[in-house]
């Protein structure tokens, strides 16, 4: 592990790299997960490494959907387990969702390690080790799911997903909430609610929102869901990113405001 000086301007980002690398070494995250993380970092850099107003809106709608769902499930992969284990457990408790480990680069050993990792943060009844159903029309290992979890869920939260499973879950008639920093990904295009935010901010934002919305009347939650338009939200997100680049907010967020980099 490299010791990152606390006063380094990129402290948080570099610390996350250390954590995800540690999780690869611990057998929690896949090596491919590092590549996915790098792609996420690059897009987050363009976004200015903060939650856009459109992301906050999507996060609230997503929480409303989870709170009104009958059988909500949070799907966890190796990257999410590394970046937001504590938050996932807390959110699952708040919205009364099951947690299921579901991997693209699936090995039983890694599922067991992720389960154990989540349990160390207080998770109970984590599913995924003994899949007994298959998502129709999906040829990857992600198709293997448990009957009492993802297979029978009415709403699934999928952080850092690949588009294929998102599409297959939608085809099964489920409501899908994606957390994907890439507004152009197939996942973002396919999901019912796409949260274009870094999972490290999205989960704490959703916890805050769940604490605020948990006493809201169901009819008001349903109205919030009804008012949310995913395509419109994605379009506004892309416009906001472009505006941020034009107005130089990116340089400011990176501490470059006094430099002319173009
Ligand atoms: O643990 P496994 O075996 O299930 O594998 C997980 C990965 C992430 C390796 C696998 O699902 C994969 O290859 O995913 P993709 O196709 O690279 O898609 C991941 C998406 O998540 C991309 O659109 C990334 O931009 C996005 N992403 C990466 N890091 C973050 C992120 N989105 C939100 N927060 C991040 N920190």
JSON list of C-alpha atoms in Angstrom, two decimals, residues 75-199:
[
{"chain": "A", "resi": 75, "resn": "UNK", "atom": "CA", "xyz": [-27.22, -6.33, -6.61]},
{"chain": "A", "resi": 76, "resn": "UNK", "atom": "CA", "xyz": [-23.57, -6.12, -5.55]},
{"chain": "A", "resi": 77, "resn": "UNK", "atom": "CA", "xyz": [-20.46, -6.75, -7.65]},
{"chain": "A", "resi": 78, "resn": "UNK", "atom": "CA", "xyz": [-16.74, -6.61, -6.86]},
{"chain": "A", "resi": 79, "resn": "UNK", "atom": "CA", "xyz": [-16.36, -2.86, -7.43]},
{"chain": "A", "resi": 80, "resn": "UNK", "atom": "CA", "xyz": [-19.38, -1.88, -5.36]},
{"chain": "A", "resi": 81, "resn": "UNK", "atom": "CA", "xyz": [-18.25, -4.17, -2.55]},
{"chain": "A", "resi": 82, "resn": "UNK", "atom": "CA", "xyz": [-14.90, -2.38, -2.52]},
{"chain": "A", "resi": 83, "resn": "UNK", "atom": "CA", "xyz": [-16.17, 1.18, -2.80]},
{"chain": "A", "resi": 84, "resn": "UNK", "atom": "CA", "xyz": [-19.39, 1.27, -0.77]},
{"chain": "A", "resi": 85, "resn": "UNK", "atom": "CA", "xyz": [-19.79, -1.82, 1.47]},
{"chain": "A", "resi": 86, "resn": "UNK", "atom": "CA", "xyz": [-20.99, 0.02, 4.58]},
{"chain": "A", "resi": 87, "resn": "UNK", "atom": "CA", "xyz": [-23.40, 2.22, 2.65]},
{"chain": "A", "resi": 88, "resn": "UNK", "atom": "CA", "xyz": [-24.92, -0.71, 0.77]},
{"chain": "A", "resi": 89, "resn": "UNK", "atom": "CA", "xyz": [-25.71, -2.48, 4.04]},
{"chain": "A", "resi": 90, "resn": "UNK", "atom": "CA", "xyz": [-27.21, 0.69, 5.55]},
{"chain": "A", "resi": 91, "resn": "UNK", "atom": "CA", "xyz": [-29.30, 1.48, 2.46]},
{"chain": "A", "resi": 92, "resn": "UNK", "atom": "CA", "xyz": [-30.59, -2.11, 2.26]},
{"chain": "A", "resi": 93, "resn": "UNK", "atom": "CA", "xyz": [-31.76, -1.86, 5.85]},
{"chain": "A", "resi": 94, "resn": "UNK", "atom": "CA", "xyz": [-33.43, 1.51, 5.34]},
{"chain": "A", "resi": 95, "resn": "UNK", "atom": "CA", "xyz": [-35.44, 0.46, 2.30]},
{"chain": "A", "resi": 96, "resn": "UNK", "atom": "CA", "xyz": [-35.87, -3.15, 3.46]},
{"chain": "A", "resi": 97, "resn": "UNK", "atom": "CA", "xyz": [-34.09, -4.63, 0.44]},
{"chain": "A", "resi": 98, "resn": "UNK", "atom": "CA", "xyz": [-32.31, -7.96, 0.09]},
{"chain": "A", "resi": 99, "resn": "UNK", "atom": "CA", "xyz": [-28.67, -7.97, -0.99]},
{"chain": "A", "resi": 100, "resn": "UNK", "atom": "CA", "xyz": [-27.52, -10.39, -3.69]},
{"chain": "A", "resi": 101, "resn": "UNK", "atom": "CA", "xyz": [-23.96, -10.76, -4.95]},
{"chain": "A", "resi": 102, "resn": "UNK", "atom": "CA", "xyz": [-24.03, -11.11, -8.71]},
{"chain": "A", "resi": 103, "resn": "UNK", "atom": "CA", "xyz": [-20.82, -11.12, -10.72]},
{"chain": "A", "resi": 104, "resn": "UNK", "atom": "CA", "xyz": [-19.82, -10.80, -14.34]},
{"chain": "A", "resi": 105, "resn": "UNK", "atom": "CA", "xyz": [-16.45, -12.49, -13.74]},
{"chain": "A", "resi": 106, "resn": "UNK", "atom": "CA", "xyz": [-18.11, -15.05, -11.52]},
{"chain": "A", "resi": 107, "resn": "UNK", "atom": "CA", "xyz": [-16.24, -17.38, -9.17]},
{"chain": "A", "resi": 108, "resn": "UNK", "atom": "CA", "xyz": [-17.74, -18.98, -6.09]},
{"chain": "A", "resi": 109, "resn": "UNK", "atom": "CA", "xyz": [-14.67, -18.02, -4.12]},
{"chain": "A", "resi": 110, "resn": "UNK", "atom": "CA", "xyz": [-15.12, -14.32, -4.91]},
{"chain": "A", "resi": 111, "resn": "UNK", "atom": "CA", "xyz": [-18.84, -14.44, -4.12]},
{"chain": "A", "resi": 112, "resn": "UNK", "atom": "CA", "xyz": [-18.03, -15.97, -0.72]},
{"chain": "A", "resi": 113, "resn": "UNK", "atom": "CA", "xyz": [-15.41, -13.28, -0.06]},
{"chain": "A", "resi": 114, "resn": "UNK", "atom": "CA", "xyz": [-17.80, -10.46, -1.00]},
{"chain": "A", "resi": 115, "resn": "UNK", "atom": "CA", "xyz": [-20.50, -12.00, 1.19]},
{"chain": "A", "resi": 116, "resn": "UNK", "atom": "CA", "xyz": [-18.06, -12.18, 4.10]},
{"chain": "A", "resi": 117, "resn": "UNK", "atom": "CA", "xyz": [-16.89, -8.60, 3.44]},
{"chain": "A", "resi": 118, "resn": "UNK", "atom": "CA", "xyz": [-20.50, -7.31, 3.51]},
{"chain": "A", "resi": 119, "resn": "UNK", "atom": "CA", "xyz": [-21.22, -9.36, 6.63]},
{"chain": "A", "resi": 120, "resn": "UNK", "atom": "CA", "xyz": [-18.29, -7.65, 8.35]},
{"chain": "A", "resi": 121, "resn": "UNK", "atom": "CA", "xyz": [-20.33, -4.43, 7.90]},
{"chain": "A", "resi": 122, "resn": "UNK", "atom": "CA", "xyz": [-23.43, -6.02, 9.41]},
{"chain": "A", "resi": 123, "resn": "UNK", "atom": "CA", "xyz": [-25.18, -7.51, 6.36]},
{"chain": "A", "resi": 124, "resn": "UNK", "atom": "CA", "xyz": [-27.41, -10.53, 7.00]},
{"chain": "A", "resi": 125, "resn": "UNK", "atom": "CA", "xyz": [-28.80, -13.12, 4.60]},
{"chain": "A", "resi": 126, "resn": "UNK", "atom": "CA", "xyz": [-26.64, -12.08, 1.65]},
{"chain": "A", "resi": 127, "resn": "UNK", "atom": "CA", "xyz": [-27.75, -14.09, -1.40]},
{"chain": "A", "resi": 128, "resn": "UNK", "atom": "CA", "xyz": [-25.81, -15.20, -4.45]},
{"chain": "A", "resi": 129, "resn": "UNK", "atom": "CA", "xyz": [-23.74, -18.18, -3.35]},
{"chain": "A", "resi": 130, "resn": "UNK", "atom": "CA", "xyz": [-26.31, -20.76, -4.33]},
{"chain": "A", "resi": 131, "resn": "UNK", "atom": "CA", "xyz": [-28.08, -19.58, -7.48]},
{"chain": "A", "resi": 132, "resn": "UNK", "atom": "CA", "xyz": [-31.12, -21.67, -8.39]},
{"chain": "A", "resi": 133, "resn": "UNK", "atom": "CA", "xyz": [-32.57, -19.69, -11.29]},
{"chain": "A", "resi": 134, "resn": "UNK", "atom": "CA", "xyz": [-31.38, -18.19, -14.54]},
{"chain": "A", "resi": 135, "resn": "UNK", "atom": "CA", "xyz": [-32.23, -14.81, -16.07]},
{"chain": "A", "resi": 136, "resn": "UNK", "atom": "CA", "xyz": [-33.79, -15.66, -19.45]},
{"chain": "A", "resi": 137, "resn": "UNK", "atom": "CA", "xyz": [-31.94, -14.54, -22.58]},
{"chain": "A", "resi": 138, "resn": "UNK", "atom": "CA", "xyz": [-28.65, -13.78, -20.85]},
{"chain": "A", "resi": 139, "resn": "UNK", "atom": "CA", "xyz": [-25.61, -15.87, -21.74]},
{"chain": "A", "resi": 140, "resn": "UNK", "atom": "CA", "xyz": [-23.07, -14.40, -19.27]},
{"chain": "A", "resi": 141, "resn": "UNK", "atom": "CA", "xyz": [-22.42, -15.75, -15.79]},
{"chain": "A", "resi": 142, "resn": "UNK", "atom": "CA", "xyz": [-24.49, -12.85, -14.49]},
{"chain": "A", "resi": 143, "resn": "UNK", "atom": "CA", "xyz": [-27.55, -14.89, -15.50]},
{"chain": "A", "resi": 144, "resn": "UNK", "atom": "CA", "xyz": [-27.14, -17.07, -12.39]},
{"chain": "A", "resi": 145, "resn": "UNK", "atom": "CA", "xyz": [-29.42, -15.68, -9.70]},
{"chain": "A", "resi": 146, "resn": "UNK", "atom": "CA", "xyz": [-31.35, -16.80, -6.66]},
{"chain": "A", "resi": 147, "resn": "UNK", "atom": "CA", "xyz": [-35.11, -17.39, -6.77]},
{"chain": "A", "resi": 148, "resn": "UNK", "atom": "CA", "xyz": [-35.79, -15.52, -3.54]},
{"chain": "A", "resi": 149, "resn": "UNK", "atom": "CA", "xyz": [-33.59, -12.60, -4.62]},
{"chain": "A", "resi": 150, "resn": "UNK", "atom": "CA", "xyz": [-33.08, -11.06, -8.05]},
{"chain": "A", "resi": 151, "resn": "UNK", "atom": "CA", "xyz": [-35.25, -13.62, -9.86]},
{"chain": "A", "resi": 152, "resn": "UNK", "atom": "CA", "xyz": [-38.42, -12.74, -7.96]},
{"chain": "A", "resi": 153, "resn": "UNK", "atom": "CA", "xyz": [-37.58, -9.07, -7.26]},
{"chain": "A", "resi": 154, "resn": "UNK", "atom": "CA", "xyz": [-39.89, -6.37, -8.57]},
{"chain": "A", "resi": 155, "resn": "UNK", "atom": "CA", "xyz": [-37.19, -3.68, -8.33]},
{"chain": "A", "resi": 156, "resn": "UNK", "atom": "CA", "xyz": [-33.43, -4.15, -8.67]},
{"chain": "A", "resi": 157, "resn": "UNK", "atom": "CA", "xyz": [-30.71, -1.61, -7.91]},
{"chain": "A", "resi": 158, "resn": "UNK", "atom": "CA", "xyz": [-27.69, -2.33, -10.10]},
{"chain": "A", "resi": 159, "resn": "UNK", "atom": "CA", "xyz": [-24.55, -0.30, -9.39]},
{"chain": "A", "resi": 160, "resn": "UNK", "atom": "CA", "xyz": [-21.78, -0.46, -12.06]},
{"chain": "A", "resi": 161, "resn": "UNK", "atom": "CA", "xyz": [-23.62, -2.76, -14.37]},
{"chain": "A", "resi": 162, "resn": "UNK", "atom": "CA", "xyz": [-23.07, -4.08, -17.86]},
{"chain": "A", "resi": 163, "resn": "UNK", "atom": "CA", "xyz": [-25.90, -3.27, -20.24]},
{"chain": "A", "resi": 164, "resn": "UNK", "atom": "CA", "xyz": [-26.86, -6.84, -21.12]},
{"chain": "A", "resi": 165, "resn": "UNK", "atom": "CA", "xyz": [-28.19, -7.81, -17.72]},
{"chain": "A", "resi": 166, "resn": "UNK", "atom": "CA", "xyz": [-29.93, -4.49, -17.29]},
{"chain": "A", "resi": 167, "resn": "UNK", "atom": "CA", "xyz": [-31.77, -5.13, -20.55]},
{"chain": "A", "resi": 168, "resn": "UNK", "atom": "CA", "xyz": [-32.61, -8.72, -19.53]},
{"chain": "A", "resi": 169, "resn": "UNK", "atom": "CA", "xyz": [-33.98, -7.56, -16.15]},
{"chain": "A", "resi": 170, "resn": "UNK", "atom": "CA", "xyz": [-36.14, -4.94, -17.87]},
{"chain": "A", "resi": 171, "resn": "UNK", "atom": "CA", "xyz": [-37.39, -7.65, -20.26]},
{"chain": "A", "resi": 172, "resn": "UNK", "atom": "CA", "xyz": [-38.41, -9.71, -17.20]},
{"chain": "A", "resi": 173, "resn": "UNK", "atom": "CA", "xyz": [-40.73, -6.85, -16.23]},
{"chain": "A", "resi": 174, "resn": "UNK", "atom": "CA", "xyz": [-38.62, -5.57, -13.33]},
{"chain": "A", "resi": 175, "resn": "UNK", "atom": "CA", "xyz": [-38.01, -1.93, -12.50]},
{"chain": "A", "resi": 176, "resn": "UNK", "atom": "CA", "xyz": [-34.29, -1.31, -12.81]},
{"chain": "A", "resi": 177, "resn": "UNK", "atom": "CA", "xyz": [-32.33, 1.45, -11.09]},
{"chain": "A", "resi": 178, "resn": "UNK", "atom": "CA", "xyz": [-28.75, 1.84, -12.37]},
{"chain": "A", "resi": 179, "resn": "UNK", "atom": "CA", "xyz": [-25.85, 3.70, -10.81]},
{"chain": "A", "resi": 180, "resn": "UNK", "atom": "CA", "xyz": [-23.48, 4.43, -13.68]},
{"chain": "A", "resi": 181, "resn": "UNK", "atom": "CA", "xyz": [-21.29, 7.49, -14.00]},
{"chain": "A", "resi": 182, "resn": "UNK", "atom": "CA", "xyz": [-21.46, 7.11, -17.79]},
{"chain": "A", "resi": 183, "resn": "UNK", "atom": "CA", "xyz": [-24.63, 8.76, -19.15]},
{"chain": "A", "resi": 184, "resn": "UNK", "atom": "CA", "xyz": [-23.97, 7.21, -22.59]},
{"chain": "A", "resi": 185, "resn": "UNK", "atom": "CA", "xyz": [-23.70, 3.58, -21.45]},
{"chain": "A", "resi": 186, "resn": "UNK", "atom": "CA", "xyz": [-26.23, 0.98, -22.54]},
{"chain": "A", "resi": 187, "resn": "UNK", "atom": "CA", "xyz": [-27.09, 0.51, -18.88]},
{"chain": "A", "resi": 188, "resn": "UNK", "atom": "CA", "xyz": [-27.96, 4.19, -18.45]},
{"chain": "A", "resi": 189, "resn": "UNK", "atom": "CA", "xyz": [-30.05, 4.06, -21.61]},
{"chain": "A", "resi": 190, "resn": "UNK", "atom": "CA", "xyz": [-31.87, 0.86, -20.60]},
{"chain": "A", "resi": 191, "resn": "UNK", "atom": "CA", "xyz": [-32.65, 1.46, -16.91]},
{"chain": "A", "resi": 192, "resn": "UNK", "atom": "CA", "xyz": [-35.91, 2.99, -15.67]},
{"chain": "A", "resi": 193, "resn": "UNK", "atom": "CA", "xyz": [-33.97, 5.29, -13.36]},
{"chain": "A", "resi": 194, "resn": "UNK", "atom": "CA", "xyz": [-30.34, 6.01, -14.23]},
{"chain": "A", "resi": 195, "resn": "UNK", "atom": "CA", "xyz": [-28.24, 7.63, -11.55]},
{"chain": "A", "resi": 196, "resn": "UNK", "atom": "CA", "xyz": [-25.32, 9.30, -13.29]},
{"chain": "A", "resi": 197, "resn": "UNK", "atom": "CA", "xyz": [-23.09, 9.65, -10.26]},
{"chain": "A", "resi": 198, "resn": "UNK", "atom": "CA", "xyz": [-20.11, 7.98, -8.65]},
{"chain": "A", "resi": 199, "resn": "UNK", "atom": "CA", "xyz": [-21.27, 5.09, -6.46]}
]
